Coordinates of C-alpha atoms in Angstrom, one line a residue:
M1 CA 186.3 52.3 -117.9
E2 CA 187.8 51.7 -114.4
E3 CA 186.8 55.3 -113.4
E4 CA 183.2 54.7 -114.7
T5 CA 183.0 51.5 -112.8
E6 CA 184.2 53.2 -109.6
I7 CA 181.7 56.0 -110.0
S8 CA 178.9 53.5 -110.5
E9 CA 180.1 51.5 -107.5
K10 CA 180.0 54.6 -105.3
L11 CA 176.6 55.5 -106.6
R12 CA 175.2 52.0 -106.0
V13 CA 176.6 52.0 -102.4
G14 CA 175.2 55.5 -101.7
V15 CA 171.8 54.9 -103.2
C16 CA 171.3 51.4 -101.7
S17 CA 172.4 52.5 -98.2
T18 CA 170.3 55.7 -98.4
V19 CA 167.2 53.8 -99.5
G20 CA 167.8 51.1 -96.9
A21 CA 168.0 53.7 -94.1
L22 CA 164.8 55.2 -95.4
Y23 CA 163.0 51.9 -95.3
L24 CA 164.1 51.4 -91.7
L25 CA 162.9 54.9 -90.8
A26 CA 159.6 54.3 -92.6
S27 CA 159.2 51.0 -90.7
I28 CA 159.6 52.7 -87.3
I29 CA 157.2 55.5 -88.2
T30 CA 154.6 53.1 -89.8
L31 CA 154.7 50.7 -86.8
T32 CA 154.3 53.5 -84.3
I33 CA 151.5 55.4 -86.0
N34 CA 149.4 52.4 -87.1
G35 CA 150.1 50.6 -83.8
L36 CA 148.8 53.7 -81.9
F37 CA 145.8 53.9 -84.3
L38 CA 144.9 50.2 -83.8
F39 CA 145.3 50.6 -80.0
V40 CA 142.7 53.4 -80.1
I41 CA 140.4 51.2 -82.2
F42 CA 140.8 48.4 -79.7
K43 CA 140.1 50.6 -76.7
D44 CA 137.2 52.3 -78.5
P45 CA 136.3 54.7 -75.6
L46 CA 133.5 56.4 -77.5
K47 CA 132.1 53.2 -79.0
C48 CA 132.3 54.7 -82.5
F49 CA 134.3 52.0 -84.3
R50 CA 131.4 49.6 -84.6
R51 CA 130.4 50.5 -88.2
P52 CA 131.2 48.8 -91.4
F53 CA 133.4 51.6 -92.7
A54 CA 135.4 51.5 -89.5
V55 CA 136.0 47.8 -90.0
L56 CA 137.4 48.4 -93.4
I57 CA 139.6 51.2 -92.0
T58 CA 140.8 48.7 -89.3
G59 CA 141.7 46.2 -92.0
L60 CA 143.7 48.8 -93.9
A61 CA 145.5 49.9 -90.7
T62 CA 146.3 46.3 -89.9
T63 CA 147.7 45.9 -93.4
D64 CA 149.8 49.1 -93.1
F65 CA 151.1 47.8 -89.7
L66 CA 152.2 44.6 -91.4
I67 CA 153.9 46.6 -94.2
G68 CA 155.9 48.4 -91.6
A69 CA 156.7 45.2 -89.7
I70 CA 157.5 42.9 -92.6
G71 CA 157.5 44.7 -95.9
D72 CA 159.7 47.7 -94.9
T73 CA 162.2 45.6 -92.9
T74 CA 162.7 43.0 -95.6
S75 CA 163.1 45.8 -98.2
A76 CA 165.7 47.4 -95.9
K77 CA 167.5 44.1 -95.6
N78 CA 167.6 43.7 -99.4
E79 CA 169.0 47.2 -99.9
F80 CA 171.8 46.5 -97.4
Y81 CA 172.6 43.3 -99.5
C82 CA 172.6 45.7 -102.5
V83 CA 175.3 47.7 -100.8
K84 CA 177.5 44.5 -100.9
N85 CA 176.4 43.9 -104.5
E86 CA 174.5 40.8 -103.4
D87 CA 171.0 39.6 -104.0
G88 CA 169.3 39.0 -100.7
E89 CA 165.7 38.5 -101.9
T90 CA 164.0 35.3 -101.0
Y91 CA 160.6 33.7 -101.9
F92 CA 159.2 34.9 -98.6
D93 CA 160.2 38.5 -99.5
W94 CA 158.5 38.3 -102.9
I95 CA 155.3 36.7 -101.6
M96 CA 154.9 39.2 -98.7
D97 CA 155.7 42.1 -100.9
Y98 CA 153.0 41.3 -103.4
F99 CA 150.6 40.2 -100.7
L100 CA 150.8 43.4 -98.6
D101 CA 151.0 45.9 -101.4
N102 CA 148.0 44.4 -103.2
S103 CA 146.0 44.0 -100.0
A104 CA 146.4 47.7 -99.3
T105 CA 145.3 48.6 -102.9
V106 CA 142.3 46.3 -103.0
L107 CA 141.2 47.5 -99.5
V108 CA 141.2 51.1 -100.9
V109 CA 138.9 49.9 -103.7
A110 CA 136.7 48.2 -101.1
L111 CA 136.5 51.5 -99.2
S112 CA 135.3 53.3 -102.3
V113 CA 132.7 50.6 -103.0
D114 CA 131.5 50.9 -99.4
R115 CA 131.2 54.7 -99.8
L116 CA 129.3 54.3 -103.1
I117 CA 126.7 52.0 -101.5
A118 CA 126.4 54.2 -98.5
V119 CA 125.7 57.3 -100.6
A120 CA 123.6 55.7 -103.4
F121 CA 121.5 53.4 -101.1
P122 CA 121.6 55.0 -97.6
I123 CA 118.6 53.1 -96.2
Y124 CA 119.8 49.7 -97.5
Y125 CA 123.3 50.5 -96.2
R126 CA 122.2 51.4 -92.7
C127 CA 119.7 48.5 -92.4
S128 CA 121.5 45.6 -94.3
V129 CA 125.3 46.2 -94.3
K130 CA 126.8 45.0 -91.0
K131 CA 130.2 44.8 -89.4
T132 CA 130.4 41.1 -90.2
H133 CA 130.0 41.8 -93.9
S134 CA 132.9 44.2 -93.8
A135 CA 135.0 41.8 -91.7
I136 CA 134.3 39.0 -94.2
S137 CA 135.3 41.3 -97.1
V138 CA 138.6 42.2 -95.4
I139 CA 139.4 38.5 -94.8
A140 CA 138.4 37.6 -98.4
I141 CA 140.7 40.3 -99.8
W142 CA 143.6 39.0 -97.7
V143 CA 143.0 35.5 -98.9
Y144 CA 142.7 36.6 -102.5
C145 CA 145.9 38.6 -102.4
L146 CA 147.8 35.8 -100.7
V147 CA 146.7 33.3 -103.3
F148 CA 147.7 35.7 -106.1
S149 CA 151.1 36.2 -104.6
L150 CA 151.7 32.5 -104.4
L151 CA 151.2 32.2 -108.1
Q152 CA 154.8 33.4 -108.4
L153 CA 155.8 29.9 -107.3
T154 CA 154.2 28.4 -110.4
D155 CA 155.6 28.2 -113.9
I156 CA 154.1 31.6 -114.9
P157 CA 156.9 33.7 -116.5
E158 CA 158.0 36.6 -114.2
E159 CA 157.3 39.2 -116.9
T160 CA 153.8 37.8 -117.5
F161 CA 153.1 37.7 -113.8
D162 CA 154.3 41.3 -113.2
A163 CA 152.2 42.5 -116.2
I164 CA 149.1 40.9 -114.9
D165 CA 149.8 42.3 -111.4
V166 CA 150.3 45.9 -112.6
H167 CA 147.2 45.8 -114.9
I168 CA 144.9 44.4 -112.2
H169 CA 146.1 46.0 -109.0
I170 CA 147.3 49.3 -110.3
T171 CA 145.8 50.3 -113.7
F172 CA 142.4 48.7 -113.3
A173 CA 142.1 49.3 -109.6
L174 CA 142.9 53.0 -109.7
S175 CA 140.8 53.5 -112.8
A176 CA 137.8 51.8 -111.3
T177 CA 138.1 53.7 -108.1
G178 CA 138.3 57.0 -109.9
V179 CA 135.0 56.2 -111.7
I180 CA 133.4 55.2 -108.4
Y181 CA 134.4 58.5 -106.8
F182 CA 133.0 60.4 -109.8
M183 CA 129.7 58.6 -109.2
I184 CA 129.8 59.4 -105.5
Y185 CA 130.4 63.1 -106.3
W186 CA 127.6 63.2 -108.8
I187 CA 125.1 61.5 -106.3
I188 CA 126.0 63.9 -103.5
R189 CA 125.8 66.9 -105.7
K190 CA 122.4 65.7 -106.9
R191 CA 121.0 65.0 -103.5
R192 CA 122.1 68.3 -102.1
N193 CA 119.5 69.9 -104.2
V194 CA 116.7 67.7 -102.9
F195 CA 116.3 69.9 -99.8
P196 CA 117.2 73.5 -100.7
R197 CA 118.8 75.6 -97.9
D198 CA 115.8 77.9 -97.6
E199 CA 113.5 74.9 -96.9
V200 CA 115.6 73.2 -94.2
S201 CA 113.2 73.9 -91.4
S202 CA 111.7 70.5 -91.2
Q203 CA 113.2 67.8 -89.1
K204 CA 113.4 65.4 -92.0
A205 CA 115.4 67.9 -94.1
E206 CA 117.8 68.5 -91.3
K207 CA 118.4 64.8 -90.7
H208 CA 118.9 64.3 -94.4
L209 CA 121.5 67.0 -94.7
R210 CA 123.2 65.8 -91.5
N211 CA 123.5 62.2 -92.8
L212 CA 124.6 63.5 -96.2
K213 CA 127.3 65.6 -94.6
R214 CA 128.6 62.6 -92.6
E215 CA 128.7 60.4 -95.7
K216 CA 130.4 63.1 -97.6
E217 CA 133.1 63.4 -94.9
F218 CA 133.7 59.6 -95.0
A219 CA 133.8 59.6 -98.8
Y220 CA 136.2 62.5 -98.9
T221 CA 138.5 60.7 -96.4
A222 CA 138.5 57.6 -98.6
F223 CA 139.1 59.8 -101.7
L224 CA 142.2 61.3 -100.0
I225 CA 143.5 57.8 -99.3
L226 CA 143.0 57.0 -103.0
L227 CA 145.0 60.1 -104.0
A228 CA 147.8 59.1 -101.7
S229 CA 147.9 55.7 -103.4
V230 CA 147.8 57.2 -106.9
F231 CA 150.7 59.6 -106.2
T232 CA 152.9 56.9 -104.7
Q233 CA 152.1 54.2 -107.3
I234 CA 152.4 56.3 -110.5
P235 CA 156.2 56.5 -110.3
F236 CA 156.3 52.7 -109.8
L237 CA 153.9 52.2 -112.7
V238 CA 156.1 54.5 -115.0
M239 CA 159.3 52.7 -114.1
T240 CA 157.7 49.3 -114.6
K241 CA 156.5 50.4 -118.1
I242 CA 160.0 51.6 -118.9
E243 CA 161.5 48.4 -117.7
S244 CA 159.3 46.3 -119.9
S245 CA 159.6 48.4 -123.1
C246 CA 163.2 49.7 -122.9
K247 CA 165.7 47.0 -122.1
S248 CA 168.6 49.2 -122.7
C249 CA 167.4 51.7 -120.1
V250 CA 167.6 49.1 -117.3
E251 CA 171.4 49.2 -117.3
T252 CA 171.6 53.0 -117.0
L253 CA 172.4 54.8 -113.8
W254 CA 169.3 57.1 -113.9
F255 CA 167.0 54.1 -114.1
F256 CA 168.7 52.4 -111.2
V257 CA 168.3 55.5 -109.0
C258 CA 164.7 56.2 -110.1
K259 CA 163.6 52.6 -109.7
K260 CA 165.0 52.4 -106.1
F261 CA 163.1 55.5 -105.0
A262 CA 159.9 54.6 -106.9
D263 CA 159.9 51.3 -105.1
F264 CA 160.4 53.1 -101.8
L265 CA 157.4 55.5 -102.4
L266 CA 155.1 52.6 -102.3
C267 CA 155.5 52.4 -98.5
V268 CA 154.7 56.1 -97.9
T269 CA 151.0 55.5 -98.0
S270 CA 151.2 53.3 -94.9
I271 CA 152.5 56.4 -93.1
A272 CA 150.0 58.9 -94.7
N273 CA 146.8 56.9 -94.1
P274 CA 146.6 57.2 -90.3
F275 CA 147.0 61.0 -90.6
L276 CA 144.2 61.1 -93.1
Y277 CA 141.9 59.1 -90.7
G278 CA 142.7 61.4 -87.8
W279 CA 142.5 64.6 -89.8
R280 CA 139.3 64.0 -91.6
V281 CA 137.2 61.8 -89.3
K282 CA 136.3 63.4 -86.0
Q283 CA 135.5 60.1 -84.3
F284 CA 139.1 59.1 -84.5
Q285 CA 140.3 62.5 -83.1
N286 CA 137.8 62.4 -80.3
S287 CA 138.6 58.8 -79.4
F288 CA 142.4 59.6 -79.2
I289 CA 141.7 62.6 -77.0
A290 CA 139.4 60.6 -74.8
I291 CA 142.1 57.9 -74.2
F292 CA 144.7 60.6 -73.6
R293 CA 142.6 62.4 -71.1
R294 CA 141.5 59.3 -69.3
S295 CA 145.1 58.2 -69.0
R296 CA 146.0 61.6 -67.4
L297 CA 143.0 61.3 -65.1
D298 CA 144.0 57.8 -64.1
Q299 CA 147.5 58.9 -63.4
A300 CA 146.3 61.9 -61.3
D301 CA 144.0 59.6 -59.3
L302 CA 146.9 57.2 -58.7
E303 CA 149.2 60.0 -57.5
M304 CA 146.4 61.3 -55.2
S305 CA 145.8 57.9 -53.8
Q306 CA 149.5 57.4 -53.1
T307 CA 149.6 60.7 -51.4
T308 CA 146.6 60.0 -49.3
N309 CA 148.0 56.6 -48.3
Q310 CA 151.3 58.2 -47.2
Q311 CA 149.5 60.8 -45.1
T312 CA 147.2 58.3 -43.4
K313 CA 150.0 55.7 -42.8
P314 CA 150.6 55.3 -39.0
E315 CA 154.0 56.1 -37.6
T316 CA 156.0 53.3 -36.1

């Protein structure tokens, strides 16, 4: 028994310290990438982030930035408490954990709804859906997720609250989003046949196909964000199901290890999302390149100005 206790102690220290270090690394990467992305949006050199879809992306990037600043750091703190076999979680940790994770998930659902409206009702979307609507949606999502996370402070049993959270923000959200993207795929496939390729000589047909290609690109980007969420949340969903249905499994070593890494995977999407924006949407790529080139030109102008001043400075 003493040997098994010693082995489990070494395993606990090793797993908790490893996961804690991974959280700190994830925090640094998440803050750097999403901070850079938000800086590009703020500068907006090409004036291309003034669309409803870009506002939703900005909301998701802001949420990811907060996950790196608050969620990952508090998780790392709790893992280092785990190394000492202590419980360092506070009410603040629980509230922010549910608030940030659920905000990211619901914003992904909002992105899919936005793409469905843009594809199914393109004229209505371009004429009626404004940036303010998207901004209000992002704020409403944040308020809803914050209120939901505060329900932990009520008399609702913890198991009941966790079950409701999993079913609403993982099972239902991912299922609904999958159905929405199936509808988007079906609509795009159907509309592609409205103007056959051998009849794309007219200006109307060319404009139709160009708009359809742009909406398809945005929809595909949002779909990749969904896939990243699915692949990172499924392990957490499986471990949560095992935890609720197999009480004897909770005390096993394999469950302890798998649960720790399944929880860590939830923060990986905050790192992956900016890469998906930059890889799929050309406006983001071009804006980053524009800022980089402008910075280099400004630096070159400054050096040239300093050189000129030194050459024209009178001798004393």
